[in-house]
mmCIF file of C-alpha atoms in Angstrom:
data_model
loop_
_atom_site.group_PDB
_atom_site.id
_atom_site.type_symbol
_atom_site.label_atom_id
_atom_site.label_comp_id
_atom_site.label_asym_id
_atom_site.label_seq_id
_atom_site.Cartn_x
_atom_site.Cartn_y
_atom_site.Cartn_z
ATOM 1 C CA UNK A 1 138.471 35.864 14.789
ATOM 2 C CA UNK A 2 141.532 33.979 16.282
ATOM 3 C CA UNK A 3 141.551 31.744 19.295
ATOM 4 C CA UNK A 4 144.419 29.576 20.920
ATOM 5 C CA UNK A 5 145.485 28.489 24.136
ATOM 6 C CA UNK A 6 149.355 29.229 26.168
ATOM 7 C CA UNK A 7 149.646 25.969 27.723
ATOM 8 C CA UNK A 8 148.535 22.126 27.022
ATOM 9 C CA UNK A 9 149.409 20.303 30.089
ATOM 10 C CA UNK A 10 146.954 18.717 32.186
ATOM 11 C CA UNK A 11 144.689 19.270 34.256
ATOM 12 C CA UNK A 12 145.891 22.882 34.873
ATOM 13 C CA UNK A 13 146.558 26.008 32.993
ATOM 14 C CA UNK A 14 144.741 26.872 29.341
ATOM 15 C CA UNK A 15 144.524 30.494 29.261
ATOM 16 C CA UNK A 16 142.650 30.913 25.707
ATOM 17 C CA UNK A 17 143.287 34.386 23.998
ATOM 18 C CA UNK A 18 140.082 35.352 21.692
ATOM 19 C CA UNK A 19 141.190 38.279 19.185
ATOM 20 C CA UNK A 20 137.558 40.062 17.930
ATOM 21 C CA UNK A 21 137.664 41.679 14.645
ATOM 22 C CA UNK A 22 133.950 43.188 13.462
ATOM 23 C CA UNK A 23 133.120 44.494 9.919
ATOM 24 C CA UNK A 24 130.119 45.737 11.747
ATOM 25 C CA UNK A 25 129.473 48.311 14.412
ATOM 26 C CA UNK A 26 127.991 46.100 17.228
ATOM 27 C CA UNK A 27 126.563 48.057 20.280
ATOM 28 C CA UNK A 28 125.480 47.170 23.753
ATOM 29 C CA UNK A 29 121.603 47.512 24.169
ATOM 30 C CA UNK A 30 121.060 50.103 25.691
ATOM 31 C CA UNK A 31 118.073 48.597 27.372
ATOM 32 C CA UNK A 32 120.299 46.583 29.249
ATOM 33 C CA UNK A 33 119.624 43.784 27.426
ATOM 34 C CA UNK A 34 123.748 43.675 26.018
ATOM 35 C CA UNK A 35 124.671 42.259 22.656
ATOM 36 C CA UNK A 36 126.484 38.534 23.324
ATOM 37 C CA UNK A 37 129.205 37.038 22.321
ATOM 38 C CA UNK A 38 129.181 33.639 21.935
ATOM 39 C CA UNK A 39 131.712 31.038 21.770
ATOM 40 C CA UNK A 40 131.215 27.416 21.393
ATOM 41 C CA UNK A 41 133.070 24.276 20.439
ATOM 42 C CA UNK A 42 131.916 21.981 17.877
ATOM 43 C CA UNK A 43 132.213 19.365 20.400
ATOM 44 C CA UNK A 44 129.197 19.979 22.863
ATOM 45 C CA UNK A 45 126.965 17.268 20.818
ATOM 46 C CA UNK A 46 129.684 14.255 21.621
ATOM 47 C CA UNK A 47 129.789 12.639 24.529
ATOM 48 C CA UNK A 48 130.874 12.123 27.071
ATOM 49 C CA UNK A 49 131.134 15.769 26.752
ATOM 50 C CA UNK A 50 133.113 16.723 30.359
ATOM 51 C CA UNK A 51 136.156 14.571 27.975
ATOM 52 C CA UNK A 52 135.961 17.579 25.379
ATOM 53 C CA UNK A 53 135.407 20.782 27.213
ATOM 54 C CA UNK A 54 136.916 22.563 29.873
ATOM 55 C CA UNK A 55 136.180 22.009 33.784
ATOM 56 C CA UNK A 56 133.293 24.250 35.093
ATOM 57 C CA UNK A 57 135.147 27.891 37.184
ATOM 58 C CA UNK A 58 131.562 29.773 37.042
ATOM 59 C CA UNK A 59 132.059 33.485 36.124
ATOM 60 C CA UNK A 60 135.203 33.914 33.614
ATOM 61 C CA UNK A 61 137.684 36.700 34.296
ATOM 62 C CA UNK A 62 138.041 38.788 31.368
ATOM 63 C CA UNK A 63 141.694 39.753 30.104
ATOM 64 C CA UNK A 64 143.242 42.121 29.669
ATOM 65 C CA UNK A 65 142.529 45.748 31.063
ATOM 66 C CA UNK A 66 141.545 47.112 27.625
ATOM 67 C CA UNK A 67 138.880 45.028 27.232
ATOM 68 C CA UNK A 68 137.150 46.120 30.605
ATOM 69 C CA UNK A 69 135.822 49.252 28.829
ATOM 70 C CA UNK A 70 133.772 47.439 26.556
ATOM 71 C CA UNK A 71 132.888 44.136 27.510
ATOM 72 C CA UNK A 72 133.166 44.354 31.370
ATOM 73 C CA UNK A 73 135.043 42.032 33.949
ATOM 74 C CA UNK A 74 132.922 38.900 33.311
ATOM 75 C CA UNK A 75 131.639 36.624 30.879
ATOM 76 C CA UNK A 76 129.613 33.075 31.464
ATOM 77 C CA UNK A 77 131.191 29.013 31.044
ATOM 78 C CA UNK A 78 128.575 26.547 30.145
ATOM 79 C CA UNK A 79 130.286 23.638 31.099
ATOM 80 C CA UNK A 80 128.409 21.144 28.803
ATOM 81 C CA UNK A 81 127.970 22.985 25.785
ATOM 82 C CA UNK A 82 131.443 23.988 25.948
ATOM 83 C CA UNK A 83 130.118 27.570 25.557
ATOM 84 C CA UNK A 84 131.656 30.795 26.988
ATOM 85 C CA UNK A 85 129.279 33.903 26.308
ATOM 86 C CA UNK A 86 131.019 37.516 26.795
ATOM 87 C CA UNK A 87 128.614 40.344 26.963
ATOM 88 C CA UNK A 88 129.099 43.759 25.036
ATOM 89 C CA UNK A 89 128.489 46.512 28.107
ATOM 90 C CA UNK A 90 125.463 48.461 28.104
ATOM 91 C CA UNK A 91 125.955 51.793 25.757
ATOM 92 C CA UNK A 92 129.016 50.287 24.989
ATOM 93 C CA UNK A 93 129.956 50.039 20.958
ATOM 94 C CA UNK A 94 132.767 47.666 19.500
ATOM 95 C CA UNK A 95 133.302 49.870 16.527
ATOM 96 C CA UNK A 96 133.702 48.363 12.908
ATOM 97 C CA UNK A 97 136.893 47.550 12.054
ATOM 98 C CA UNK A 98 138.100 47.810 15.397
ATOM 99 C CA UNK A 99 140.185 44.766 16.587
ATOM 100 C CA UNK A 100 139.764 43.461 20.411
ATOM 101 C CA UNK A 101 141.512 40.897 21.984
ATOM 102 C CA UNK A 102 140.028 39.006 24.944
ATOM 103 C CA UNK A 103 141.435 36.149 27.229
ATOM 104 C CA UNK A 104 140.180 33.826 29.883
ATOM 105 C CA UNK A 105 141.473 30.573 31.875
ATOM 106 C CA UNK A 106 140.112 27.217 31.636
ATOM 107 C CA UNK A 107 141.391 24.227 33.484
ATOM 108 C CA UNK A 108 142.268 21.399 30.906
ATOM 109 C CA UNK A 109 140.283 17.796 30.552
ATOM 110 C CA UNK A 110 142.174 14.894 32.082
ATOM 111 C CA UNK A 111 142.904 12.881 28.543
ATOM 112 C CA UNK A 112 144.286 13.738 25.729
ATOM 113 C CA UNK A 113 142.737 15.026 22.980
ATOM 114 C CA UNK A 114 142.749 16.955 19.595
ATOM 115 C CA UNK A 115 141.472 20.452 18.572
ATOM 116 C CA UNK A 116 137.773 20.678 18.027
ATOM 117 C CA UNK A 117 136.742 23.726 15.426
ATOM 118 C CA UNK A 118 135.010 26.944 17.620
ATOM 119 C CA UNK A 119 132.188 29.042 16.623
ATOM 120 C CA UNK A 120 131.429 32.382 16.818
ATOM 121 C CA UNK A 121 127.888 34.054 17.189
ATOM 122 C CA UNK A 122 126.563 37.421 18.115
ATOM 123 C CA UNK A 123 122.892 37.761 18.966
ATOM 124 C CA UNK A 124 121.518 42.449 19.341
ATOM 125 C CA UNK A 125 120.707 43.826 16.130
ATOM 126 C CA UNK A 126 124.357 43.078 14.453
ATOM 127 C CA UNK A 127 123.720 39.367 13.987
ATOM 128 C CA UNK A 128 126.718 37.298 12.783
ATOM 129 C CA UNK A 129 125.838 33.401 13.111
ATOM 130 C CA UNK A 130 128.188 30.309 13.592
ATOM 131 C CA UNK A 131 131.326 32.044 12.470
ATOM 132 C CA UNK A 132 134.139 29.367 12.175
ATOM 133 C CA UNK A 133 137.154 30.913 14.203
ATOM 134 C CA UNK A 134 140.836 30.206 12.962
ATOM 135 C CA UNK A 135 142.970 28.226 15.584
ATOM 136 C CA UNK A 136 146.835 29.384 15.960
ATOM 137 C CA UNK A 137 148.475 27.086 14.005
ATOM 138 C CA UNK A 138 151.843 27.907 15.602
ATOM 139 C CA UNK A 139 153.877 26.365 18.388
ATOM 140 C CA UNK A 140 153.891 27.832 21.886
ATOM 141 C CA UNK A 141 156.382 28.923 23.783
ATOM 142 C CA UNK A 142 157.009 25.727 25.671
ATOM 143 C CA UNK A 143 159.756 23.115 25.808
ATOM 144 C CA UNK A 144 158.835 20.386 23.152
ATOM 145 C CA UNK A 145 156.226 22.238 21.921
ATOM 146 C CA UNK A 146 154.895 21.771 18.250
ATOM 147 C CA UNK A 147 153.284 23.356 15.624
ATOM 148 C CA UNK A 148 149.488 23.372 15.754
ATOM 149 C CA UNK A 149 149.823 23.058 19.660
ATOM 150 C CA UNK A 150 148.202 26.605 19.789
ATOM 151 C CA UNK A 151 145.102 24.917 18.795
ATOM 152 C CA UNK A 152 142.403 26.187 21.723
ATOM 153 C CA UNK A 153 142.047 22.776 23.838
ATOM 154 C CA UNK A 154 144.308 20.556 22.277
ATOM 155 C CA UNK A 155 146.089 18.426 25.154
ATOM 156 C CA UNK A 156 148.931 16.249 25.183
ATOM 157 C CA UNK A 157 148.764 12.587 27.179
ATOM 158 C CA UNK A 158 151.015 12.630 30.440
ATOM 159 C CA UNK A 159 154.401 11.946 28.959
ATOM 160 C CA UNK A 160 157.562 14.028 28.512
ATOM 161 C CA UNK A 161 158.323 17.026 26.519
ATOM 162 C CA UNK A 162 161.844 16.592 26.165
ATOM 163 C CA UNK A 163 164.192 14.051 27.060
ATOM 164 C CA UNK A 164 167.995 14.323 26.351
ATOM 165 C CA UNK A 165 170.882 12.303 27.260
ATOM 166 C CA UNK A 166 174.572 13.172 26.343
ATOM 167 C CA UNK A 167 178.472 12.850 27.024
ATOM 168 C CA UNK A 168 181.372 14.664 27.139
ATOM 169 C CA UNK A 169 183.947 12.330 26.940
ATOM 170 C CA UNK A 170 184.238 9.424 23.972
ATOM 171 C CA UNK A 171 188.045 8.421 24.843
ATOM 172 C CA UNK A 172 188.451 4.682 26.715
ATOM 173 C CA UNK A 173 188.913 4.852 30.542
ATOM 174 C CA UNK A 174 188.127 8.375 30.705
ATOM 175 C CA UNK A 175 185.821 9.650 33.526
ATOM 176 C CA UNK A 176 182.733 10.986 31.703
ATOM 177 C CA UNK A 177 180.229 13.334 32.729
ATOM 178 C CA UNK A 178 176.836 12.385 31.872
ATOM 179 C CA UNK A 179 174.092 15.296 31.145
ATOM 180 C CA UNK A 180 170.394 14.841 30.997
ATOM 181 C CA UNK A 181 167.970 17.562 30.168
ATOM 182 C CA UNK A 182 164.263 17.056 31.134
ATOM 183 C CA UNK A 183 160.656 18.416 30.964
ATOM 184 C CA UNK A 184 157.337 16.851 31.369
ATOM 185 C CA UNK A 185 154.125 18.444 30.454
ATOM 186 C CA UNK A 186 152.525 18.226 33.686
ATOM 187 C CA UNK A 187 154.465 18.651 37.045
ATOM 188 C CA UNK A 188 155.639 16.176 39.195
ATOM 189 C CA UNK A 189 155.358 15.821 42.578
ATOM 190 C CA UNK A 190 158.510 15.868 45.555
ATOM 191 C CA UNK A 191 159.567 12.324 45.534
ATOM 192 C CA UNK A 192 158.492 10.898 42.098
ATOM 193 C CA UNK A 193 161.401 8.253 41.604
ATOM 194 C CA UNK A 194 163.077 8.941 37.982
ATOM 195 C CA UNK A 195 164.393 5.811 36.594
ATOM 196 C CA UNK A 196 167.106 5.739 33.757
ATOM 197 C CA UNK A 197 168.243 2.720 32.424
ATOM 198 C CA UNK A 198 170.463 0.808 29.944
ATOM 199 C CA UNK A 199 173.909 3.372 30.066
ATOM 200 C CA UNK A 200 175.698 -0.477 29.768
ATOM 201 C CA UNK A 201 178.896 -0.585 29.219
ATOM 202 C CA UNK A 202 181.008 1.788 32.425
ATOM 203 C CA UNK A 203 183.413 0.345 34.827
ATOM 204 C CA UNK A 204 181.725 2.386 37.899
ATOM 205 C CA UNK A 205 181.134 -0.698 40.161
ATOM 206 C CA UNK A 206 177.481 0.005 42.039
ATOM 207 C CA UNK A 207 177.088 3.542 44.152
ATOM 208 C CA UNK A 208 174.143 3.953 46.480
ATOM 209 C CA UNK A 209 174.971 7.792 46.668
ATOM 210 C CA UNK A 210 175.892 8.679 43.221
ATOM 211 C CA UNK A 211 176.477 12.743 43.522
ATOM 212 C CA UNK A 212 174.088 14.569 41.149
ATOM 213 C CA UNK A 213 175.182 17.532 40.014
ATOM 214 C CA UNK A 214 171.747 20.100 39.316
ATOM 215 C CA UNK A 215 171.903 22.939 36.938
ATOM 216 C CA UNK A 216 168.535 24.752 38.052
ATOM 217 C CA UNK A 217 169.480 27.139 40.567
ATOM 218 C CA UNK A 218 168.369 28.075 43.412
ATOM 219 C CA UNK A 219 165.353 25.486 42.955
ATOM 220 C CA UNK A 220 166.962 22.202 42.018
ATOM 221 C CA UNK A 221 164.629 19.429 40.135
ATOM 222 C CA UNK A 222 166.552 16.652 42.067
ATOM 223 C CA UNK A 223 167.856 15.676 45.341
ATOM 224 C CA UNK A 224 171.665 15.836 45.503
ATOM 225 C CA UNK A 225 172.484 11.594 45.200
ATOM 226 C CA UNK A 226 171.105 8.737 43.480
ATOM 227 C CA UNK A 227 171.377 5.098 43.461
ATOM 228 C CA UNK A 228 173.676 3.793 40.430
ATOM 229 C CA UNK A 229 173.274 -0.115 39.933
ATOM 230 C CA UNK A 230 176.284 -1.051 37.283
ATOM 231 C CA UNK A 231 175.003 -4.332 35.945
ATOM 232 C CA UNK A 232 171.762 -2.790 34.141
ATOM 233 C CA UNK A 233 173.304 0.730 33.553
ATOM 234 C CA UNK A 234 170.455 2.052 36.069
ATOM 235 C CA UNK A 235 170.590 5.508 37.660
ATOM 236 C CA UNK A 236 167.277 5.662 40.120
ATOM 237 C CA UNK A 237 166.960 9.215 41.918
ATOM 238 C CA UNK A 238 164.038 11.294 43.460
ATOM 239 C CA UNK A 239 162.617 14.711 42.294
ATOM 240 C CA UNK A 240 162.632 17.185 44.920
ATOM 241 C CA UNK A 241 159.439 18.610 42.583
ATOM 242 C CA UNK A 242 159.329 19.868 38.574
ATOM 243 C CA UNK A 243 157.290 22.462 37.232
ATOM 244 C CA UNK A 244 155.306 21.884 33.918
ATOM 245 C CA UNK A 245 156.380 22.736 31.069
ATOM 246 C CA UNK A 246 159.961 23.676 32.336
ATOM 247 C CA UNK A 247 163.290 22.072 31.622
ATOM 248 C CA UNK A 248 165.705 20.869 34.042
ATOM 249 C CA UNK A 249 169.303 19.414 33.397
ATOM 250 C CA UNK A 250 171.825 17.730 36.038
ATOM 251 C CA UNK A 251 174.969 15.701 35.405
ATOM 252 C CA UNK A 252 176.912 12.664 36.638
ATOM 253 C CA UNK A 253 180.082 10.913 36.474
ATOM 254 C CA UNK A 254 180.767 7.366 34.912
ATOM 255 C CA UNK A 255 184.417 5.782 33.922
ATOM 256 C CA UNK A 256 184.340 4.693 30.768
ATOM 257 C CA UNK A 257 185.382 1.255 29.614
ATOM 258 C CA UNK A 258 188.935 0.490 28.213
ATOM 259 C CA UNK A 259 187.707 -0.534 24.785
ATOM 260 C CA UNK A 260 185.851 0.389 21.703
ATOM 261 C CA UNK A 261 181.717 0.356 22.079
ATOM 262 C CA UNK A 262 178.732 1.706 20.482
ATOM 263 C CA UNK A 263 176.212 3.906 22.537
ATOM 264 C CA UNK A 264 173.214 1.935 24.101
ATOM 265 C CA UNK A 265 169.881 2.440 23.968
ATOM 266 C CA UNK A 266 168.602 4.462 27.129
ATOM 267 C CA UNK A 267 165.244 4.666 28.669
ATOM 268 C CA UNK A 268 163.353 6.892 31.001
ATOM 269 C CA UNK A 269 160.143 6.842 33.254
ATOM 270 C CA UNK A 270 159.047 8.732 35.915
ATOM 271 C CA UNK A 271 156.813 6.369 39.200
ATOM 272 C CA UNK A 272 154.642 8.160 41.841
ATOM 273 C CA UNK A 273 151.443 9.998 42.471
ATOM 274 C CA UNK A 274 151.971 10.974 38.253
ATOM 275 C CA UNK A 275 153.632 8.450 36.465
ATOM 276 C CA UNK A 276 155.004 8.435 32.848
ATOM 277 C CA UNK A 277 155.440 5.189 31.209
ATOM 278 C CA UNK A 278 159.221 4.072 30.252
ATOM 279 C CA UNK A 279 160.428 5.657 26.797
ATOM 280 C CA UNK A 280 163.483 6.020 24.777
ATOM 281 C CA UNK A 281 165.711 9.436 25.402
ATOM 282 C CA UNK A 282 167.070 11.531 22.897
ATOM 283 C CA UNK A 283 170.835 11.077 22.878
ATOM 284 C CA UNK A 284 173.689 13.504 21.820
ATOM 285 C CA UNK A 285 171.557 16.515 21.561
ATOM 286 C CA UNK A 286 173.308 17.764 24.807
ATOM 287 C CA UNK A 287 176.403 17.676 23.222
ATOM 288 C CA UNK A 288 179.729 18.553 23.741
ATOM 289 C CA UNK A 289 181.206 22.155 24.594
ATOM 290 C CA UNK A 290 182.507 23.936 20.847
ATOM 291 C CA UNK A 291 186.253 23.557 22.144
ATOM 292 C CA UNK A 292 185.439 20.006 22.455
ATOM 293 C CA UNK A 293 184.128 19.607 19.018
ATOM 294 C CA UNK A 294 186.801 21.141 17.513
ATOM 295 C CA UNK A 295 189.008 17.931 18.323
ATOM 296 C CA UNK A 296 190.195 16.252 15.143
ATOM 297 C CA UNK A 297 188.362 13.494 14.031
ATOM 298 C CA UNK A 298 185.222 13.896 16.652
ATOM 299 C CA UNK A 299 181.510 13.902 15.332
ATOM 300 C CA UNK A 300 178.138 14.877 17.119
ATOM 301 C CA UNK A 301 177.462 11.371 17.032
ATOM 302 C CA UNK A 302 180.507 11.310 19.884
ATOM 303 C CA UNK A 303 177.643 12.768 22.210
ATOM 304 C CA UNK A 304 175.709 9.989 22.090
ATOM 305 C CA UNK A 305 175.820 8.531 25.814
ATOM 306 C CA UNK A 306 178.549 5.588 26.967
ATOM 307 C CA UNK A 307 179.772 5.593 22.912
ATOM 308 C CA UNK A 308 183.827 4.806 23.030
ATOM 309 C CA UNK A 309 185.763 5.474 20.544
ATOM 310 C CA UNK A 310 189.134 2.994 20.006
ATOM 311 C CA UNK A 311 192.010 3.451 21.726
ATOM 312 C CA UNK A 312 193.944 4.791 18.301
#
């Protein structure tokens, strides 16, 4: 038995995927009284429990269409056990050896928080008691996403998943276009202000309409100008709204200074109804083009934002 989620922002979006594999043939009462699945988390004794189970949605919606023919459209959530209970049908069988694979959506906790082990039981005549079943240990297929992240309910805090600053252009004087790739794990609304500070170190005197150049097409992440103030290296624009979980880039222009400098240290942080404290960006990682690397003499440490090389 395998369980693990698709997504770990919050509060929205875990769709856990439960794959049932029986040495036992395990049959549906015919009665009417249906042999039950159930599926618990280790966590239903702690408290406050609502901070390590899901948020109450009544009846689940079983997934996908295969399973239908054997355990129905619906299973049960029991909110503060952190139980979900999925019903074998009536003169229904789930044949030994035969290998099932059920899924369901949960909305997320609001906090952060780490994988707690599941159990498995079925009750009917095929008993199998407090089964321990095996988290994905692998990454999902999200930007920033680590291993062990498939983990059913582990959740990230509200931060970033990926944020990368780079250059194009080391060479003093030179006009140099700035490119930031971003994604957050939970969206943010139209109008969150994105504040990037500390590219010191330019000779682009202060622009209250920087042009912002947006690589998502046709649904942009950012309006079309920022502000640029040139004394703390501070580029402050609005978001015209960014999905979870997705990544966005845009660009800008800066002159570079006449003389030799190493790259600064760079912060982000996002302010409005979600806000995402201020931390330090990944630099060089969205590099140069491979004609520009092919330059004599010129590293990947050249990417790194606002760092000049001599005038040689």
């Amino acid at each position: 038995v395998t369980i693990g989620p698709v997504a770990v922002e919050q509060p929205l979006g875990l769709d856990a995927v439960l794959r049932l594999f029986s040495f036992a043939t395990v049959k549906g009462n015919l009665r009417g009284d249906s042999t039950r699945w159930s599926l618990r988390s280790s966590s239903m004794g702690m408290a406050p429990r609502r901070g390590h189970g899901a948020l109450f949605l009544g009846g689940l919606s079983i997934e996908p269409a295969s399973a239908h023919s054997v355990f129905g459209f619906q299973g049960q959530w029991y909110q503060e056990e952190g139980k979900a209970v999925i019903s074998i049908l009536a003169g229904q069988i789930m044949q030994r050896g035969s290998s099932h694979v059920i899924s369901f959506s949960l909305h997320n906790a609001f906090t952060a928080r780490d994988s707690s082990p599941v159990y498995m039981l079925a009750g009917g005549k095929a008993q199998i008691f407090d089964e321990v079943v095996d988290g994905e240990s692998k990454a999902l297929d999200l930007p920033g996403s680590m291993p062990g992240d498939a983990q059913p309910l582990k959740l990230y805090s509200n931060t970033w998943a990926v944020v990368e600053i780079g250059q194009d252009n080391p060479f003093p004087s030179a006009v140099n276009t700035i490119h930031v790739t971003l994604a957050s794990w939970k969206g943010l609304s139209s109008g969150t202000k994105i504040d990037i500070s500390g590219l010191i170190g330019t000779i682009t005197t202060n622009d209250a309409a920087m042009s912002i150049t947006n690589y998502n097409q046709p649904s942009p992440g950012f309006l079309s100008s920022g502000t640029w103030v040139q004394s703390n290296g501070n580029l402050l624009l609005a978001t015209l709204a960014l999905n979870a979980s997705t990544l966005y880039h845009f660009s800008f222009s800066l002159t570079n200074r006449p003389d030799e400098q190493n790259s600064p240290v760079v912060s982000i942080e996002a302010r409005g109804d979600i806000s995402i404290p201020a931390i330090l960006m990944n630099t060089g990682s969205t590099a140069f083009s491979s004609e520009f690397l092919a330059i004599p003499y010129l590293t990947i440490f050249d990417a790194a934002p606002l760092r000049i090389r001599a005038n040689t």
